């Protein structure tokens, strides 16, 4: 008897249409990047829903992996600007440097409780780098004095509960029209919306 080949051998059955424009599939920006950059990777991740195992790589010379460090900085900038918005103040590097670094220290403690640093010296080095990122953020804001932040983490197409949590946004995804009359649906979160 001939052995039957199955999904573990690479034989799969995909039913129906796969073109997101034809099936009214809602895409995120990440999905679009995958689709444009490598359609096969898009197929694996979004059609077959294959997820590679997460590699837990321990680097004794670093505390935070790049993605966690990016998350920390993103969260810090958002908290800082929301705080200023509540106080109805504009970013002023001279006035707000200590506030931002205090907020950074608080967030660093939160992350250190979740991801213990490999040593005191490494932690000190990365804290110094995070504080340098704070200085760059404040200096960079000088160019945006004419802009006033209005909304942060504004969801669209993520559902009513996401809009309720944020206090603004659109529950439904956006329909994006392409040349030739085809469309696709887009959802995501906008980091920041400013008014000039």
C-alpha atoms as a PDB file:
ATOM      1  CA  UNK A   1       0.000   0.000   0.000  1.00  0.00           C
ATOM      2  CA  UNK A   2       1.296   3.443  -0.986  1.00  0.00           C
ATOM      3  CA  UNK A   3       1.714   5.842   2.033  1.00  0.00           C
ATOM      4  CA  UNK A   4      -0.661   8.791   1.993  1.00  0.00           C
ATOM      5  CA  UNK A   5       1.022  12.194   1.882  1.00  0.00           C
ATOM      6  CA  UNK A   6      -0.445  14.839   4.153  1.00  0.00           C
ATOM      7  CA  UNK A   7       0.155  18.332   5.501  1.00  0.00           C
ATOM      8  CA  UNK A   8       3.334  17.271   7.342  1.00  0.00           C
ATOM      9  CA  UNK A   9       4.781  16.248   3.983  1.00  0.00           C
ATOM     10  CA  UNK A  10       3.887  19.591   2.404  1.00  0.00           C
ATOM     11  CA  UNK A  11       0.621  18.526   0.765  1.00  0.00           C
ATOM     12  CA  UNK A  12      -2.108  20.991   1.646  1.00  0.00           C
ATOM     13  CA  UNK A  13      -5.529  21.879   0.363  1.00  0.00           C
ATOM     14  CA  UNK A  14      -6.453  25.538   0.187  1.00  0.00           C
ATOM     15  CA  UNK A  15     -10.072  26.146  -0.633  1.00  0.00           C
ATOM     16  CA  UNK A  16     -11.368  29.227  -2.304  1.00  0.00           C
ATOM     17  CA  UNK A  17      -9.848  32.453  -3.531  1.00  0.00           C
ATOM     18  CA  UNK A  18      -6.568  33.758  -2.039  1.00  0.00           C
ATOM     19  CA  UNK A  19      -6.465  37.244  -3.551  1.00  0.00           C
ATOM     20  CA  UNK A  20      -7.311  39.699  -0.714  1.00  0.00           C
ATOM     21  CA  UNK A  21      -8.987  42.012  -3.250  1.00  0.00           C
ATOM     22  CA  UNK A  22     -11.399  39.272  -4.283  1.00  0.00           C
ATOM     23  CA  UNK A  23     -12.358  37.934  -0.867  1.00  0.00           C
ATOM     24  CA  UNK A  24     -12.709  41.271   0.965  1.00  0.00           C
ATOM     25  CA  UNK A  25      -9.965  40.249   3.393  1.00  0.00           C
ATOM     26  CA  UNK A  26      -8.892  42.940   5.882  1.00  0.00           C
ATOM     27  CA  UNK A  27      -5.113  43.487   5.788  1.00  0.00           C
ATOM     28  CA  UNK A  28      -2.726  45.146   8.194  1.00  0.00           C
ATOM     29  CA  UNK A  29       0.321  47.150   7.124  1.00  0.00           C
ATOM     30  CA  UNK A  30       2.491  44.166   8.118  1.00  0.00           C
ATOM     31  CA  UNK A  31       0.503  41.851   5.850  1.00  0.00           C
ATOM     32  CA  UNK A  32       0.882  44.273   2.942  1.00  0.00           C
ATOM     33  CA  UNK A  33       4.650  44.443   3.561  1.00  0.00           C
ATOM     34  CA  UNK A  34       4.849  40.655   3.507  1.00  0.00           C
ATOM     35  CA  UNK A  35       2.731  40.453   0.348  1.00  0.00           C
ATOM     36  CA  UNK A  36       4.811  43.071  -1.488  1.00  0.00           C
ATOM     37  CA  UNK A  37       8.190  41.885  -0.213  1.00  0.00           C
ATOM     38  CA  UNK A  38       7.816  38.113  -0.442  1.00  0.00           C
ATOM     39  CA  UNK A  39       4.508  36.583  -1.545  1.00  0.00           C
ATOM     40  CA  UNK A  40       5.650  33.138  -0.395  1.00  0.00           C
ATOM     41  CA  UNK A  41       6.281  34.458   3.147  1.00  0.00           C
ATOM     42  CA  UNK A  42       2.818  36.068   3.031  1.00  0.00           C
ATOM     43  CA  UNK A  43       1.336  32.729   1.941  1.00  0.00           C
ATOM     44  CA  UNK A  44       3.028  30.888   4.813  1.00  0.00           C
ATOM     45  CA  UNK A  45       2.138  33.433   7.485  1.00  0.00           C
ATOM     46  CA  UNK A  46      -1.317  34.688   6.492  1.00  0.00           C
ATOM     47  CA  UNK A  47      -2.826  31.848   4.450  1.00  0.00           C
ATOM     48  CA  UNK A  48      -1.316  28.748   6.052  1.00  0.00           C
ATOM     49  CA  UNK A  49      -0.782  30.538   9.386  1.00  0.00           C
ATOM     50  CA  UNK A  50       2.599  28.877   9.877  1.00  0.00           C
ATOM     51  CA  UNK A  51       4.570  30.492  12.668  1.00  0.00           C
ATOM     52  CA  UNK A  52       8.296  29.839  13.082  1.00  0.00           C
ATOM     53  CA  UNK A  53       9.359  28.950  16.630  1.00  0.00           C
ATOM     54  CA  UNK A  54      10.608  31.920  18.602  1.00  0.00           C
ATOM     55  CA  UNK A  55      14.352  31.768  19.055  1.00  0.00           C
ATOM     56  CA  UNK A  56      15.249  32.645  22.610  1.00  0.00           C
ATOM     57  CA  UNK A  57      18.742  34.001  22.123  1.00  0.00           C
ATOM     58  CA  UNK A  58      20.548  35.094  25.262  1.00  0.00           C
ATOM     59  CA  UNK A  59      23.125  37.798  24.682  1.00  0.00           C
ATOM     60  CA  UNK A  60      25.216  38.281  27.834  1.00  0.00           C
ATOM     61  CA  UNK A  61      26.317  41.727  26.590  1.00  0.00           C
ATOM     62  CA  UNK A  62      22.803  43.171  26.123  1.00  0.00           C
ATOM     63  CA  UNK A  63      19.800  43.583  28.361  1.00  0.00           C
ATOM     64  CA  UNK A  64      16.869  44.222  26.031  1.00  0.00           C
ATOM     65  CA  UNK A  65      16.437  42.560  22.638  1.00  0.00           C
ATOM     66  CA  UNK A  66      15.895  45.095  19.822  1.00  0.00           C
ATOM     67  CA  UNK A  67      12.111  44.597  19.687  1.00  0.00           C
ATOM     68  CA  UNK A  68      11.713  45.072  23.469  1.00  0.00           C
ATOM     69  CA  UNK A  69      13.893  48.163  23.422  1.00  0.00           C
ATOM     70  CA  UNK A  70      11.796  49.555  20.563  1.00  0.00           C
ATOM     71  CA  UNK A  71       8.623  48.802  22.542  1.00  0.00           C
ATOM     72  CA  UNK A  72      10.037  50.573  25.605  1.00  0.00           C
ATOM     73  CA  UNK A  73      10.948  53.713  23.639  1.00  0.00           C
ATOM     74  CA  UNK A  74       7.628  53.721  21.780  1.00  0.00           C
ATOM     75  CA  UNK A  75       5.713  53.431  25.052  1.00  0.00           C
ATOM     76  CA  UNK A  76       7.873  56.125  26.673  1.00  0.00           C
ATOM     77  CA  UNK A  77       7.325  58.649  23.869  1.00  0.00           C
ATOM     78  CA  UNK A  78       3.592  57.981  23.898  1.00  0.00           C
ATOM     79  CA  UNK A  79       3.296  58.332  27.710  1.00  0.00           C
ATOM     80  CA  UNK A  80       5.374  61.496  27.678  1.00  0.00           C
ATOM     81  CA  UNK A  81       3.343  63.212  24.952  1.00  0.00           C
ATOM     82  CA  UNK A  82       0.020  62.141  26.505  1.00  0.00           C
ATOM     83  CA  UNK A  83       1.185  63.612  29.805  1.00  0.00           C
ATOM     84  CA  UNK A  84       2.012  66.935  28.145  1.00  0.00           C
ATOM     85  CA  UNK A  85      -1.296  66.885  26.279  1.00  0.00           C
ATOM     86  CA  UNK A  86      -3.195  66.466  29.568  1.00  0.00           C
ATOM     87  CA  UNK A  87      -1.239  69.400  31.025  1.00  0.00           C
ATOM     88  CA  UNK A  88      -1.838  71.437  27.845  1.00  0.00           C
ATOM     89  CA  UNK A  89       1.897  72.042  27.397  1.00  0.00           C
ATOM     90  CA  UNK A  90       4.113  72.004  24.335  1.00  0.00           C
ATOM     91  CA  UNK A  91       7.376  70.069  24.285  1.00  0.00           C
ATOM     92  CA  UNK A  92      10.226  72.186  25.633  1.00  0.00           C
ATOM     93  CA  UNK A  93      13.572  70.360  25.942  1.00  0.00           C
ATOM     94  CA  UNK A  94      14.773  72.644  28.740  1.00  0.00           C
ATOM     95  CA  UNK A  95      11.608  72.326  30.806  1.00  0.00           C
ATOM     96  CA  UNK A  96      10.692  68.698  30.127  1.00  0.00           C
ATOM     97  CA  UNK A  97      14.049  66.883  30.112  1.00  0.00           C
ATOM     98  CA  UNK A  98      13.725  65.812  33.764  1.00  0.00           C
ATOM     99  CA  UNK A  99      10.082  64.789  33.334  1.00  0.00           C
ATOM    100  CA  UNK A 100      10.922  62.569  30.372  1.00  0.00           C
ATOM    101  CA  UNK A 101      13.902  60.957  32.093  1.00  0.00           C
ATOM    102  CA  UNK A 102      11.846  60.329  35.248  1.00  0.00           C
ATOM    103  CA  UNK A 103       9.231  58.611  33.099  1.00  0.00           C
ATOM    104  CA  UNK A 104      12.007  56.632  31.380  1.00  0.00           C
ATOM    105  CA  UNK A 105      13.382  55.508  34.765  1.00  0.00           C
ATOM    106  CA  UNK A 106       9.914  54.330  35.807  1.00  0.00           C
ATOM    107  CA  UNK A 107       9.439  52.389  32.577  1.00  0.00           C
ATOM    108  CA  UNK A 108      12.946  50.896  32.807  1.00  0.00           C
ATOM    109  CA  UNK A 109      12.036  49.550  36.263  1.00  0.00           C
ATOM    110  CA  UNK A 110       8.864  47.982  34.839  1.00  0.00           C
ATOM    111  CA  UNK A 111      10.850  46.288  32.062  1.00  0.00           C
ATOM    112  CA  UNK A 112      13.630  45.180  34.448  1.00  0.00           C
ATOM    113  CA  UNK A 113      11.025  43.466  36.648  1.00  0.00           C
ATOM    114  CA  UNK A 114       9.784  41.532  33.618  1.00  0.00           C
ATOM    115  CA  UNK A 115      13.144  40.993  31.866  1.00  0.00           C
ATOM    116  CA  UNK A 116      15.941  40.831  34.453  1.00  0.00           C
ATOM    117  CA  UNK A 117      19.181  42.445  33.227  1.00  0.00           C
ATOM    118  CA  UNK A 118      22.241  40.161  33.002  1.00  0.00           C
ATOM    119  CA  UNK A 119      24.322  42.530  35.146  1.00  0.00           C
ATOM    120  CA  UNK A 120      24.494  45.994  36.688  1.00  0.00           C
ATOM    121  CA  UNK A 121      27.091  47.328  34.245  1.00  0.00           C
ATOM    122  CA  UNK A 122      25.067  46.233  31.208  1.00  0.00           C
ATOM    123  CA  UNK A 123      21.924  47.794  32.694  1.00  0.00           C
ATOM    124  CA  UNK A 124      23.739  51.090  33.329  1.00  0.00           C
ATOM    125  CA  UNK A 125      25.038  51.147  29.742  1.00  0.00           C
ATOM    126  CA  UNK A 126      21.585  50.571  28.251  1.00  0.00           C
ATOM    127  CA  UNK A 127      19.945  53.085  30.607  1.00  0.00           C
ATOM    128  CA  UNK A 128      22.473  55.677  29.410  1.00  0.00           C
ATOM    129  CA  UNK A 129      21.568  54.826  25.792  1.00  0.00           C
ATOM    130  CA  UNK A 130      17.841  55.165  26.566  1.00  0.00           C
ATOM    131  CA  UNK A 131      18.477  58.582  28.137  1.00  0.00           C
ATOM    132  CA  UNK A 132      20.413  59.584  24.987  1.00  0.00           C
ATOM    133  CA  UNK A 133      17.357  58.534  22.938  1.00  0.00           C
ATOM    134  CA  UNK A 134      15.267  60.830  25.183  1.00  0.00           C
ATOM    135  CA  UNK A 135      17.624  63.744  24.415  1.00  0.00           C
ATOM    136  CA  UNK A 136      17.392  63.057  20.671  1.00  0.00           C
ATOM    137  CA  UNK A 137      13.593  62.862  20.865  1.00  0.00           C
ATOM    138  CA  UNK A 138      13.388  66.222  22.661  1.00  0.00           C
ATOM    139  CA  UNK A 139      15.846  67.884  20.263  1.00  0.00           C
ATOM    140  CA  UNK A 140      13.984  66.478  17.262  1.00  0.00           C
ATOM    141  CA  UNK A 141      10.774  68.025  18.528  1.00  0.00           C
ATOM    142  CA  UNK A 142      12.186  71.501  17.935  1.00  0.00           C
ATOM    143  CA  UNK A 143      11.368  71.048  14.234  1.00  0.00           C
ATOM    144  CA  UNK A 144       7.724  70.262  15.011  1.00  0.00           C
ATOM    145  CA  UNK A 145       6.831  73.272  17.140  1.00  0.00           C
ATOM    146  CA  UNK A 146       4.049  74.188  14.698  1.00  0.00           C
ATOM    147  CA  UNK A 147       2.389  70.789  15.251  1.00  0.00           C
ATOM    148  CA  UNK A 148       0.117  69.875  18.145  1.00  0.00           C
ATOM    149  CA  UNK A 149      -0.369  66.171  19.007  1.00  0.00           C
ATOM    150  CA  UNK A 150      -4.084  65.294  19.061  1.00  0.00           C
ATOM    151  CA  UNK A 151      -4.342  61.502  19.226  1.00  0.00           C
ATOM    152  CA  UNK A 152      -2.062  58.596  20.096  1.00  0.00           C
ATOM    153  CA  UNK A 153      -2.410  54.927  19.160  1.00  0.00           C
ATOM    154  CA  UNK A 154      -5.549  55.667  17.107  1.00  0.00           C
ATOM    155  CA  UNK A 155      -7.114  52.373  15.938  1.00  0.00           C
ATOM    156  CA  UNK A 156      -8.960  51.854  12.672  1.00  0.00           C
ATOM    157  CA  UNK A 157     -10.616  48.611  11.647  1.00  0.00           C
ATOM    158  CA  UNK A 158      -9.787  46.983  14.980  1.00  0.00           C
ATOM    159  CA  UNK A 159     -13.374  46.856  16.256  1.00  0.00           C
ATOM    160  CA  UNK A 160     -15.575  48.855  18.601  1.00  0.00           C
ATOM    161  CA  UNK A 161     -13.788  47.751  21.781  1.00  0.00           C
ATOM    162  CA  UNK A 162     -10.446  49.139  20.505  1.00  0.00           C
ATOM    163  CA  UNK A 163     -12.128  52.463  19.717  1.00  0.00           C
ATOM    164  CA  UNK A 164     -13.767  52.514  23.143  1.00  0.00           C
ATOM    165  CA  UNK A 165     -10.444  51.805  24.883  1.00  0.00           C
ATOM    166  CA  UNK A 166      -8.590  54.507  22.931  1.00  0.00           C
ATOM    167  CA  UNK A 167     -11.404  57.026  23.147  1.00  0.00           C
ATOM    168  CA  UNK A 168     -11.257  57.684  19.393  1.00  0.00           C
ATOM    169  CA  UNK A 169     -10.716  55.957  16.063  1.00  0.00           C
ATOM    170  CA  UNK A 170     -12.777  53.991  13.554  1.00  0.00           C
ATOM    171  CA  UNK A 171     -14.270  50.594  14.360  1.00  0.00           C
ATOM    172  CA  UNK A 172     -14.493  49.516  10.713  1.00  0.00           C
ATOM    173  CA  UNK A 173     -11.555  48.972   8.332  1.00  0.00           C
ATOM    174  CA  UNK A 174     -10.831  51.420   5.524  1.00  0.00           C
ATOM    175  CA  UNK A 175     -11.546  50.487   1.925  1.00  0.00           C
ATOM    176  CA  UNK A 176      -8.529  51.335  -0.228  1.00  0.00           C
ATOM    177  CA  UNK A 177      -9.190  51.735  -3.931  1.00  0.00           C
ATOM    178  CA  UNK A 178      -6.514  50.597  -6.394  1.00  0.00           C
ATOM    179  CA  UNK A 179      -6.056  51.327 -10.079  1.00  0.00           C
ATOM    180  CA  UNK A 180      -8.413  49.293 -12.221  1.00  0.00           C
ATOM    181  CA  UNK A 181     -11.277  49.599  -9.754  1.00  0.00           C
ATOM    182  CA  UNK A 182     -10.210  46.849  -7.349  1.00  0.00           C
ATOM    183  CA  UNK A 183     -10.145  47.478  -3.613  1.00  0.00           C
ATOM    184  CA  UNK A 184      -8.813  45.970  -0.424  1.00  0.00           C
ATOM    185  CA  UNK A 185      -9.536  46.586   3.258  1.00  0.00           C
ATOM    186  CA  UNK A 186      -6.954  47.969   5.679  1.00  0.00           C
ATOM    187  CA  UNK A 187      -6.777  48.011   9.481  1.00  0.00           C
ATOM    188  CA  UNK A 188      -4.134  49.162  11.936  1.00  0.00           C
ATOM    189  CA  UNK A 189      -3.118  51.632  14.614  1.00  0.00           C
ATOM    190  CA  UNK A 190      -1.751  55.114  13.881  1.00  0.00           C
ATOM    191  CA  UNK A 191       0.980  55.988  16.388  1.00  0.00           C
ATOM    192  CA  UNK A 192       0.236  59.694  16.450  1.00  0.00           C
ATOM    193  CA  UNK A 193      -1.986  62.243  14.718  1.00  0.00           C
ATOM    194  CA  UNK A 194      -1.021  65.931  14.861  1.00  0.00           C
ATOM    195  CA  UNK A 195      -2.734  69.177  13.950  1.00  0.00           C
ATOM    196  CA  UNK A 196      -0.749  71.968  12.328  1.00  0.00           C
END
